[in-house]
Short mmCIF file of C-alpha atoms in Angstrom, two decimals:
data_model
loop_
_atom_site.label_atom_id
_atom_site.label_comp_id
_atom_site.label_asym_id
_atom_site.label_seq_id
_atom_site.Cartn_x
_atom_site.Cartn_y
_atom_site.Cartn_z
CA MET A 1 91.63 91.39 121.97
CA ASN A 2 90.11 90.14 118.72
CA GLU A 3 91.78 90.19 115.35
CA VAL A 4 90.05 93.36 114.19
CA ASP A 5 91.38 95.21 117.22
CA GLN A 6 94.82 93.79 116.55
CA ALA A 7 94.67 94.63 112.85
CA VAL A 8 93.70 98.24 113.65
CA ARG A 9 96.46 98.46 116.23
CA TRP A 10 99.09 97.18 113.78
CA MET A 11 97.82 99.34 110.96
CA LEU A 12 98.09 102.46 113.15
CA THR A 13 101.53 101.44 114.35
CA GLU A 14 102.69 100.84 110.81
CA LYS A 15 101.31 104.13 109.54
CA ALA A 16 102.85 105.99 112.48
CA GLY A 17 106.17 104.45 111.51
CA THR A 18 106.09 106.27 108.19
CA VAL A 19 106.32 109.64 109.94
CA PRO A 20 109.84 111.05 109.59
CA GLU A 21 111.73 112.97 112.25
CA PRO A 22 110.18 116.47 112.28
CA VAL A 23 113.38 118.38 111.66
CA ARG A 24 111.68 121.76 111.31
CA LEU A 25 109.01 121.38 113.97
CA LEU A 26 110.50 123.55 116.67
CA THR A 27 111.56 126.19 114.18
CA GLY A 28 108.08 126.21 112.74
CA VAL A 29 106.45 126.54 116.17
CA HIS A 30 108.65 129.48 117.10
CA ALA A 31 107.93 131.09 113.76
CA LYS A 32 104.21 130.74 114.45
CA VAL A 33 104.64 132.17 117.94
CA ARG A 34 106.48 135.14 116.48
CA ARG A 35 103.78 135.59 113.88
CA ARG A 36 101.09 135.48 116.55
CA ARG A 37 102.89 138.19 118.53
CA THR A 38 103.34 140.26 115.43
CA ARG A 39 99.69 139.80 114.60
CA ARG A 40 98.58 140.83 118.07
CA ARG A 41 100.74 143.94 117.95
CA ALA A 42 99.40 144.76 114.54
CA VAL A 43 95.83 144.48 115.77
CA VAL A 44 96.54 146.65 118.80
CA GLY A 45 98.22 149.25 116.62
CA ALA A 46 95.30 149.17 114.24
CA LEU A 47 93.00 150.32 116.96
CA ALA A 48 95.20 153.36 117.49
CA ALA A 49 95.62 154.56 113.94
CA ILE A 50 94.14 153.78 110.57
CA VAL A 51 97.59 153.63 109.02
CA LEU A 52 98.70 150.99 111.41
CA LEU A 53 95.46 149.17 110.81
CA ALA A 54 96.23 148.94 107.13
CA ALA A 55 99.79 147.81 107.83
CA GLY A 56 98.61 145.28 110.34
CA THR A 57 96.02 143.92 107.95
CA VAL A 58 98.58 143.48 105.19
CA ALA A 59 100.94 141.72 107.56
CA TRP A 60 98.20 139.49 108.85
CA SER A 61 96.98 138.52 105.40
CA THR A 62 100.54 137.82 104.33
CA GLU A 63 101.04 135.62 107.31
CA ARG A 64 97.78 133.81 106.71
CA GLN A 65 99.16 132.57 103.42
CA ASP A 66 102.18 131.25 105.21
CA ARG A 67 100.51 129.34 107.97
CA LEU A 68 101.63 125.98 106.75
CA VAL A 69 105.00 124.47 107.45
CA PRO A 70 108.02 126.19 105.97
CA ALA A 71 108.53 124.28 102.77
CA ALA A 72 112.18 125.00 102.05
CA ARG A 73 114.12 121.86 101.38
CA PRO A 74 117.28 121.38 103.43
CA SER A 75 120.59 121.76 101.72
CA ALA A 76 122.06 118.72 100.05
CA ASP A 77 123.92 116.28 102.19
CA PRO A 78 126.05 113.79 100.28
CA GLU A 79 125.43 111.07 102.80
CA SER A 80 126.02 107.56 101.66
CA ALA A 81 123.75 104.68 102.58
CA PRO A 82 123.63 104.03 106.32
CA PRO A 83 124.84 100.56 107.37
CA SER A 84 122.56 98.00 108.97
CA PRO A 85 122.98 98.04 112.75
CA VAL A 86 122.92 94.21 112.93
CA THR A 87 124.43 91.42 110.87
CA PRO A 88 123.08 87.90 110.28
CA GLY A 89 124.98 85.01 111.79
CA TRP A 90 123.53 81.54 111.36
CA ILE A 91 121.53 80.88 108.19
CA PRO A 92 119.76 77.58 107.37
CA ALA A 93 121.73 75.17 105.19
CA GLY A 94 121.35 75.64 101.47
CA PHE A 95 120.85 79.39 101.51
CA PRO A 96 123.62 81.60 100.09
CA ALA A 97 124.90 84.48 102.24
CA PRO A 98 122.12 87.08 102.38
CA ARG A 99 122.46 90.28 100.38
CA LEU A 100 121.73 93.55 102.13
CA ALA A 101 119.34 96.16 100.74
CA LEU A 102 118.36 99.56 102.10
CA ASP A 103 114.60 99.89 102.34
CA ASN A 104 114.62 103.43 103.66
CA ARG A 105 117.06 105.34 105.84
CA SER A 106 115.95 103.49 108.96
CA SER A 107 115.11 100.10 107.53
CA TRP A 108 117.21 97.36 105.95
CA MET A 109 116.54 93.98 104.41
CA PHE A 110 118.79 90.93 104.23
CA ALA A 111 117.54 88.53 101.59
CA THR A 112 118.63 85.17 100.31
CA SER A 113 117.00 82.49 98.24
CA LYS A 114 117.62 78.91 97.32
CA ALA A 115 117.82 78.46 93.56
CA GLY A 116 117.32 82.10 92.74
CA GLU A 117 113.79 83.41 92.71
CA SER A 118 112.09 80.06 92.21
CA GLY A 119 113.13 78.51 95.50
CA PRO A 120 112.24 79.32 99.09
CA TRP A 121 113.46 82.69 100.26
CA LEU A 122 114.55 83.95 103.63
CA VAL A 123 114.31 87.62 104.55
CA ILE A 124 115.55 89.42 107.65
CA ARG A 125 114.11 92.90 107.92
CA VAL A 126 115.84 95.26 110.36
CA SER A 127 114.17 98.54 111.26
CA ARG A 128 114.53 101.39 113.69
CA ASP A 129 110.78 101.88 113.31
CA ARG A 130 108.39 99.41 114.84
CA LEU A 131 107.59 96.45 112.62
CA VAL A 132 104.24 94.73 112.80
CA PRO A 133 103.24 91.17 111.88
CA THR A 134 101.56 90.52 108.58
CA VAL A 135 97.81 91.06 108.71
CA GLY A 136 96.11 88.01 107.30
CA GLY A 137 94.04 84.98 107.94
CA GLY A 138 96.87 82.81 109.26
CA THR A 139 97.69 81.81 112.80
CA TYR A 140 99.17 84.15 115.42
CA THR A 141 101.18 82.72 118.29
CA SER A 142 104.34 83.77 120.10
CA ALA A 143 107.87 82.47 120.41
CA GLU A 144 110.98 83.26 122.43
CA VAL A 145 114.07 84.55 120.63
CA GLY A 146 116.66 84.60 123.36
CA ASP A 147 115.29 87.07 125.91
CA ASP A 148 112.90 88.64 123.43
CA ARG A 149 109.28 87.67 122.87
CA ALA A 150 108.35 87.48 119.21
CA ASP A 151 104.99 87.50 117.45
CA ARG A 152 104.83 84.44 115.25
CA TYR A 153 102.65 84.27 112.18
CA ASP A 154 102.05 81.19 110.03
CA GLU A 155 100.02 81.04 106.90
CA SER A 156 99.48 78.76 103.99
CA LYS A 157 98.05 80.74 101.14
CA ASP A 158 97.07 78.62 98.16
CA ARG A 159 99.01 75.82 99.87
CA VAL A 160 102.22 77.89 99.67
CA PRO A 161 103.58 78.12 103.19
CA TYR A 162 104.82 81.28 104.88
CA ARG A 163 106.27 81.76 108.33
CA GLU A 164 107.31 84.93 110.14
CA LEU A 165 108.71 86.15 113.45
CA THR A 166 108.48 89.82 114.50
CA TYR A 167 110.12 91.23 117.61
CA GLN A 168 112.22 94.02 119.05
CA ARG A 169 115.81 93.04 119.65
CA GLY A 170 116.26 94.11 123.27
CA SER A 171 115.80 97.85 123.25
CA GLY A 172 117.33 98.09 119.80
CA PRO A 173 115.96 97.69 116.29
CA TRP A 174 112.89 95.71 115.30
CA ILE A 175 113.46 92.45 113.50
CA GLN A 176 111.19 90.52 111.17
CA ILE A 177 112.41 87.15 109.95
CA SER A 178 110.29 85.51 107.29
CA VAL A 179 110.47 82.51 105.00
CA GLY A 180 108.20 81.59 102.18
CA ASN A 181 107.75 80.45 98.61
CA GLY A 182 108.12 76.73 99.18
CA PRO A 183 106.56 74.34 96.66
CA PRO A 184 102.74 74.28 96.97
CA GLY A 185 101.65 71.63 99.40
CA ALA A 186 105.16 70.81 100.48
CA PRO A 187 106.65 71.79 103.83
CA LEU A 188 108.94 74.80 103.79
CA GLY A 189 111.86 72.79 105.05
CA ILE A 190 112.55 75.56 107.54
CA THR A 191 111.18 75.00 110.99
CA GLU A 192 110.12 77.49 113.63
CA ASP A 193 113.29 76.52 115.48
CA ASP A 194 115.29 77.52 112.40
CA LEU A 195 113.68 80.97 112.42
CA VAL A 196 114.43 81.36 116.11
CA ALA A 197 118.02 80.26 115.44
CA VAL A 198 118.34 82.91 112.73
CA GLY A 199 117.16 85.49 115.25
CA ARG A 200 119.50 84.25 117.96
CA GLY A 201 122.37 84.32 115.45
CA LEU A 202 122.02 88.05 114.73
CA VAL A 203 124.93 90.08 116.06
CA ASP A 204 125.20 93.77 116.94
CA GLU A 205 127.65 94.54 114.20
CA GLU A 206 127.24 97.13 111.47
CA ARG A 207 126.98 95.79 107.94
CA PRO A 208 127.58 98.22 105.08
CA LEU A 209 125.62 98.06 101.86
CA PRO A 210 127.29 96.19 98.96
CA ASP A 211 129.90 98.32 97.22
CA VAL A 212 128.29 98.40 93.80
CA LEU A 213 127.88 102.06 92.88
CA ARG A 214 129.51 104.96 94.68
CA PHE A 215 128.19 108.51 94.87
CA ALA A 216 130.44 111.44 95.65
CA THR A 217 127.46 113.73 96.12
CA ALA A 218 123.69 113.61 96.38
CA PRO A 219 121.32 115.61 94.18
CA PRO A 220 120.53 118.96 95.83
CA GLY A 221 118.19 118.52 98.77
CA LEU A 222 118.06 114.71 98.57
CA VAL A 223 119.69 111.78 100.35
CA MET A 224 120.13 108.15 99.42
CA ASP A 225 117.02 106.39 100.69
CA GLY A 226 116.93 103.07 98.91
CA VAL A 227 119.47 100.55 97.61
CA PHE A 228 118.87 97.17 96.07
CA THR A 229 121.75 95.33 94.41
CA GLY A 230 120.11 91.96 93.90
CA TRP A 231 120.71 88.75 95.73
CA ASP A 232 122.58 86.81 93.10
CA ASN A 233 122.98 89.20 90.17
CA LEU A 234 119.50 88.41 88.94
CA HIS A 235 118.61 91.96 89.72
CA LEU A 236 120.36 95.07 88.57
CA PRO A 237 121.78 97.72 90.87
CA TYR A 238 119.05 100.15 91.83
CA TYR A 239 119.51 103.27 93.94
CA SER A 240 116.96 105.79 95.07
CA PHE A 241 117.40 109.35 96.33
CA GLY A 242 114.58 111.03 98.23
CA ASP A 243 113.62 113.99 100.36
CA PRO A 244 114.94 113.43 103.92
CA ALA A 245 111.99 115.39 105.34
CA GLY A 246 109.42 113.57 103.24
CA PRO A 247 107.25 110.65 104.35
CA ARG A 248 109.23 107.50 104.90
CA LYS A 249 108.24 104.89 102.39
CA HIS A 250 109.16 101.27 102.06
CA PHE A 251 110.35 100.67 98.57
CA LEU A 252 111.05 97.01 99.16
CA PRO A 253 107.80 95.51 100.43
CA TYR A 254 109.46 92.12 100.15
CA ALA A 255 112.70 90.76 98.75
CA GLY A 256 113.12 91.79 95.17
CA GLY A 257 110.00 93.86 94.76
CA PHE A 258 110.34 97.55 94.15
CA GLY A 259 108.06 100.19 95.51
CA PRO A 260 107.91 103.71 94.18
CA GLY A 261 111.40 104.79 95.23
CA GLY A 262 112.45 108.38 95.59
CA PRO A 263 112.09 111.11 92.99
CA ILE A 264 115.53 110.28 91.55
CA ARG A 265 116.35 106.67 90.72
CA ILE A 266 119.57 105.26 89.31
CA GLU A 267 119.99 101.91 87.64
CA ALA A 268 122.89 100.33 85.81
CA ARG A 269 121.67 98.35 82.85
CA ALA A 270 122.68 96.99 79.50
CA PRO A 271 120.99 98.73 76.57
CA ASP A 272 118.86 95.68 75.79
CA GLN A 273 117.53 95.55 79.35
CA THR A 274 115.41 98.64 79.14
CA GLU A 275 112.70 99.96 76.86
CA TYR A 276 113.99 103.52 77.18
CA PRO A 277 115.23 105.51 75.41
CA SER A 278 112.89 104.47 72.65
CA PRO A 279 112.53 106.22 69.27
CA GLY A 280 109.09 107.72 68.95
CA VAL A 281 108.55 107.73 72.70
CA THR A 282 111.46 109.54 74.24
CA VAL A 283 112.60 112.89 72.96
CA GLU A 284 116.27 113.80 73.09
CA LYS A 285 116.63 117.25 74.67
CA SER A 286 120.31 117.82 75.34
CA ARG A 287 123.77 116.30 75.65
CA PHE A 288 126.45 117.28 78.12
CA ARG A 289 129.61 116.04 79.75
CA ALA A 290 129.63 114.77 83.33
CA GLY A 291 133.28 114.26 84.23
CA ARG A 292 134.52 111.37 82.10
CA TRP A 293 131.06 110.44 80.85
CA SER A 294 128.82 111.73 78.14
CA VAL A 295 125.20 112.18 79.17
CA THR A 296 122.06 112.45 77.07
CA ARG A 297 118.88 113.90 78.53
CA TYR A 298 115.52 112.70 77.26
CA ASP A 299 111.99 113.78 77.99
CA VAL A 300 109.63 110.85 78.38
CA PRO A 301 106.20 112.28 77.50
CA GLY A 302 103.38 110.69 79.41
CA HIS A 303 105.73 108.71 81.56
CA HIS A 304 105.78 109.38 85.28
CA ASP A 305 109.57 109.46 85.29
CA GLY A 306 109.50 112.76 83.48
CA THR A 307 113.14 113.02 82.52
CA LEU A 308 115.63 110.28 81.71
CA TYR A 309 119.41 110.68 81.71
CA VAL A 310 121.54 108.00 80.05
CA ALA A 311 125.29 107.86 80.64
CA PRO A 312 127.19 104.96 79.03
CA ILE A 313 129.82 103.67 81.44
CA GLY A 314 131.13 100.85 79.26
CA PRO A 315 130.62 99.17 75.91
CA ASP A 316 127.49 97.30 77.04
CA ARG A 317 126.28 99.13 80.09
CA ALA A 318 124.98 102.53 81.08
CA LEU A 319 123.55 104.44 83.98
CA TYR A 320 119.85 105.16 83.59
CA ILE A 321 118.68 107.97 85.83
CA GLY A 322 114.99 108.76 86.11
CA VAL A 323 113.98 112.09 87.60
CA ASP A 324 110.42 113.04 88.56
CA HIS A 325 109.29 116.41 87.23
CA PRO A 326 108.93 118.18 90.58
CA PHE A 327 112.59 117.48 91.28
CA ALA A 328 113.89 118.40 87.86
CA LEU A 329 117.47 119.66 88.02
CA SER A 330 119.47 121.72 85.58
CA ASP A 331 121.97 120.05 83.28
CA ASP A 332 124.77 121.60 85.36
CA GLU A 333 123.36 120.13 88.58
CA MET A 334 122.93 116.74 86.97
CA ALA A 335 126.45 116.92 85.51
CA THR A 336 127.84 117.49 89.00
CA PHE A 337 125.81 114.61 90.41
CA ILE A 338 126.53 112.13 87.61
CA SER A 339 130.24 112.96 87.44
CA GLY A 340 130.45 111.82 91.08
CA ILE A 341 129.10 108.32 90.33
CA SER A 342 131.63 105.52 90.05
CA THR A 343 131.52 101.75 90.20
CA GLY A 344 132.52 99.92 93.37
CA ALA A 345 134.41 96.71 94.02
CA GLU A 346 131.23 94.59 93.86
CA PHE A 347 129.90 96.06 90.64
CA ARG A 348 128.47 93.15 88.64
CA CYS A 349 126.12 94.87 86.29
CA CYS A 350 124.75 93.22 83.24
CA HIS A 351 126.47 89.85 83.51
CA ASP A 352 123.50 87.60 84.14
CA ARG A 353 120.77 88.23 81.67
CA MET B 1 107.65 123.73 136.22
CA PRO B 2 108.26 120.65 134.05
CA VAL B 3 110.92 120.37 131.37
CA GLY B 4 111.47 123.39 129.12
CA PHE B 5 109.26 123.78 126.08
CA ASP B 6 112.04 123.46 123.52
CA ASP B 7 113.48 120.39 125.21
CA TYR B 8 110.06 118.83 125.39
CA VAL B 9 109.31 119.42 121.70
CA THR B 10 112.76 118.18 120.71
CA ALA B 11 112.34 114.98 122.72
CA ARG B 12 108.70 114.28 121.95
CA GLY B 13 108.27 115.90 118.54
CA ARG B 14 108.19 112.76 116.49
CA ALA B 15 105.79 110.96 118.84
CA LEU B 16 103.47 113.96 118.76
CA LEU B 17 103.69 114.17 114.99
CA ARG B 18 102.86 110.48 114.68
CA PHE B 19 99.80 110.91 116.87
CA THR B 20 98.69 113.94 114.87
CA TYR B 21 99.31 112.16 111.59
CA LEU B 22 97.05 109.28 112.63
CA LEU B 23 94.34 111.81 113.39
CA THR B 24 94.63 113.81 110.19
CA GLY B 25 95.81 111.17 107.73
CA ASP B 26 97.98 113.70 105.95
CA HIS B 27 101.64 114.41 106.68
CA HIS B 28 101.58 118.11 105.87
CA LEU B 29 98.29 118.77 107.59
CA ALA B 30 99.55 116.87 110.65
CA GLU B 31 102.60 119.12 110.85
CA ASP B 32 100.41 122.18 110.45
CA VAL B 33 97.93 121.08 113.13
CA LEU B 34 100.75 120.13 115.48
CA GLN B 35 102.53 123.45 114.99
CA GLU B 36 99.33 125.35 115.67
CA ALA B 37 98.66 123.32 118.81
CA LEU B 38 102.20 123.72 120.10
CA ALA B 39 102.19 127.45 119.35
CA LYS B 40 99.10 127.77 121.56
CA VAL B 41 100.67 125.64 124.28
CA HIS B 42 103.90 127.67 124.16
CA GLY B 43 102.36 130.74 125.76
CA ARG B 44 100.97 128.73 128.65
CA TRP B 45 103.91 126.41 129.16
CA SER B 46 105.41 128.46 131.98
CA ARG B 47 102.14 128.13 133.91
CA LEU B 48 102.22 124.33 133.85
CA ARG B 49 102.43 123.00 137.39
CA ASP B 50 105.01 120.42 138.43
CA ASP B 51 102.32 117.82 138.94
CA GLU B 52 100.72 118.39 135.55
CA ASP B 53 101.46 115.90 132.80
CA PRO B 54 102.72 117.87 129.79
CA ASN B 55 101.84 114.95 127.50
CA ALA B 56 98.17 115.11 128.45
CA TYR B 57 98.25 118.88 128.16
CA VAL B 58 99.75 118.81 124.68
CA ARG B 59 97.57 115.91 123.57
CA THR B 60 94.50 117.88 124.57
CA ALA B 61 95.72 120.88 122.58
CA ILE B 62 96.31 118.69 119.53
CA LEU B 63 92.86 117.13 119.78
CA ARG B 64 91.19 120.52 120.11
CA GLN B 65 93.11 121.80 117.14
CA TYR B 66 92.26 118.71 115.11
CA LEU B 67 88.57 118.68 116.04
CA SER B 68 88.17 122.36 115.24
CA TRP B 69 90.32 122.37 112.13
CA ARG B 70 88.56 123.57 109.05
CA ARG B 71 88.81 121.28 106.08
CA ARG B 72 91.07 123.48 104.00
CA ARG B 73 92.55 120.64 102.07
CA SER B 74 91.96 116.99 101.46
CA SER B 75 92.84 114.82 104.40
CA GLY B 76 93.16 111.74 102.29
CA GLU B 77 96.61 110.41 101.60
CA THR B 78 97.35 108.64 98.40
CA PRO B 79 98.58 105.18 99.25
CA SER B 80 101.97 104.29 97.86
CA GLU B 81 101.80 102.35 94.65
CA LEU B 82 103.85 99.39 95.67
CA THR B 83 104.87 96.82 93.13
CA LEU B 84 103.28 93.69 94.40
CA ASP B 85 104.18 90.83 92.19
CA ALA B 86 105.91 88.64 94.73
CA PRO B 87 106.93 85.27 93.39
CA GLY B 88 104.77 83.09 95.61
CA GLY B 89 105.09 83.29 99.35
CA PRO B 90 102.62 85.20 101.51
CA ASP B 91 100.08 87.32 99.77
CA TYR B 92 101.68 90.62 100.64
CA ALA B 93 99.50 92.37 98.13
CA GLU B 94 96.38 91.41 100.03
CA ALA B 95 97.94 92.16 103.39
CA VAL B 96 99.05 95.60 102.24
CA ALA B 97 95.71 96.16 100.56
CA GLN B 98 93.93 95.29 103.79
CA ARG B 99 95.96 97.81 105.76
CA ASP B 100 95.37 100.45 103.13
CA ALA B 101 91.66 99.63 103.18
CA LEU B 102 91.65 100.04 106.95
CA TRP B 103 93.53 103.30 106.63
CA HIS B 104 91.08 104.64 104.09
CA ALA B 105 88.17 103.48 106.21
CA LEU B 106 89.70 105.27 109.17
CA SER B 107 89.90 108.49 107.17
CA GLY B 108 86.17 108.18 106.47
CA LEU B 109 85.19 108.12 110.13
CA PRO B 110 83.77 111.24 111.81
CA ARG B 111 86.53 113.07 113.64
CA GLN B 112 85.33 112.18 117.14
CA GLN B 113 85.17 108.50 116.21
CA ARG B 114 88.57 108.58 114.56
CA ALA B 115 90.09 110.34 117.55
CA ALA B 116 88.59 107.77 119.92
CA VAL B 117 89.92 104.88 117.83
CA VAL B 118 93.42 106.38 117.66
CA LEU B 119 93.45 107.13 121.38
CA ARG B 120 92.36 103.60 122.21
CA PHE B 121 94.42 101.56 119.75
CA TYR B 122 97.50 103.72 119.28
CA GLU B 123 97.80 105.61 122.56
CA ASP B 124 96.40 102.69 124.58
CA LEU B 125 94.20 104.94 126.71
CA ASP B 126 91.18 103.67 128.63
CA ASP B 127 87.63 104.98 128.35
CA ASP B 128 88.00 107.39 131.28
CA GLU B 129 91.11 109.04 129.87
CA ILE B 130 89.59 109.29 126.41
CA SER B 131 86.39 110.83 127.78
CA ARG B 132 88.42 113.51 129.57
CA LEU B 133 90.41 114.30 126.43
CA LEU B 134 87.36 114.43 124.18
CA HIS B 135 85.16 116.15 126.76
CA CYS B 136 82.40 113.61 126.50
CA SER B 137 80.93 110.82 128.60
CA VAL B 138 82.40 107.35 128.90
CA ALA B 139 79.30 105.95 127.22
CA THR B 140 79.89 108.24 124.27
CA VAL B 141 83.49 107.10 124.03
CA ARG B 142 82.35 103.47 123.94
CA SER B 143 79.82 104.34 121.27
CA HIS B 144 82.46 106.13 119.18
CA ILE B 145 84.83 103.18 119.36
CA SER B 146 82.16 100.59 118.74
CA ARG B 147 80.79 102.39 115.71
CA GLY B 148 84.26 103.18 114.41
CA LEU B 149 85.34 99.56 114.70
CA ALA B 150 82.18 98.38 112.99
CA ARG B 151 83.06 100.56 110.00
CA LEU B 152 86.65 99.32 110.01
CA ARG B 153 85.60 95.69 110.42
CA ALA B 154 83.65 95.92 107.21
CA GLU B 155 86.89 96.78 105.41
CA LEU B 156 88.92 93.93 106.85
CA HIS B 157 88.48 91.04 104.50
CA PRO B 158 89.99 87.76 105.57
CA VAL B 159 93.03 86.44 103.72
CA GLY B 160 92.28 82.74 103.54
CA GLY B 161 90.79 82.65 107.01
CA GLU B 162 88.01 83.87 109.20
CA VAL B 163 88.33 87.28 110.78
CA ARG B 164 86.55 87.48 114.07
#
């Protein structure tokens, strides 16, 4: 197989992995079957009498408009973030303990870095969906991780080395272990054997997300689908809520980089760490109480976030909640949601700026 | 008779939806096409013989539905706007861009070509099986795949290396 074949194969596998569980498929099929029967009966009746013909035609045309999938969103489920099904064991010397992030509801990322963002980083991605090696111009080989065969990928882009192992852990989740960001021209300092040792050190033990922010409830119809709490307080707590029936998206394409996130995103920041709210840009629309906190709602004209809610939770910190327009909630709904947010034992917002 | 219809859809629903999504390139359209195909299969399910493979039966129904589907809406999916400012390391931006370019190129293929490519590279079917599913000759299947790959190859730019 040449590399184009392989690239197409991986691209298809990756795209297929974005398809969520079709929770309404069977219901939708049976609804269509019922509609077909109804339609047939209507047509038969129409042949018998002009009245029934009219009735059948109306029913048919009504049903034609409803041929697509039922679009009702499921009721809200205040699920918290699911834990990672595996936990790292051995990590190369010099790396702090990896921090866990939730990429989507079936994908997690352990990340650690020497010397913050400037040094080499190590990422362990864990996914219930198939993971595929990076597509690029590097070298593809294979390696053994215990009893599992891994695809190995090595690349040196602009003399910055990168190394990656991708494999399925037995019949369980897929694992991708990657290291990169060494000094240009210098070796990574992490060998292939080190990567294999990281893989062999993984244990089948659930690891919960860091206890930074807690949510008593989810916004109506949404579930927590992304969590990033930084790897050494360089990043701020970031949570995303999305549609459980919507396409599965990766919001962390790599350690520390944010993707689009869900339609509702929560960050804890200090006031000088954000450009919003900004006089002349944001427009204050309302104020309301959410439990012990006071909340201000702003419209952000021209900004894709649509609506911004700010709830101070201390003298130098606040929750900033961005809501996309299609998921706009009433002030009462937002008050219920925000009043259920509290800080956890590992809350470290706004210290390192 | 094989497994019951509901049990089959419950067990295989996601795999079928993935296959349909790769054909249509649109999540909602995929669900619509799949529901239509399964609704048609439902009435004939009880007539499936024990030795008939329900997967092939359903796959055929999906392909027929897909190939005959009127273009009622755009089949293009907007790629996610990932933030791609990684501090050094592998060029994820290019890698992701390459996959998106391939995906977009795939959506530009004629339906028969796209179906052949998906059946070969996602379902891992050989030429004979694909020709039966698409109701065409083996030579036509090879032509579809060859032409489809040629279009896709043009979109795959090397990242610091030669792509064969």
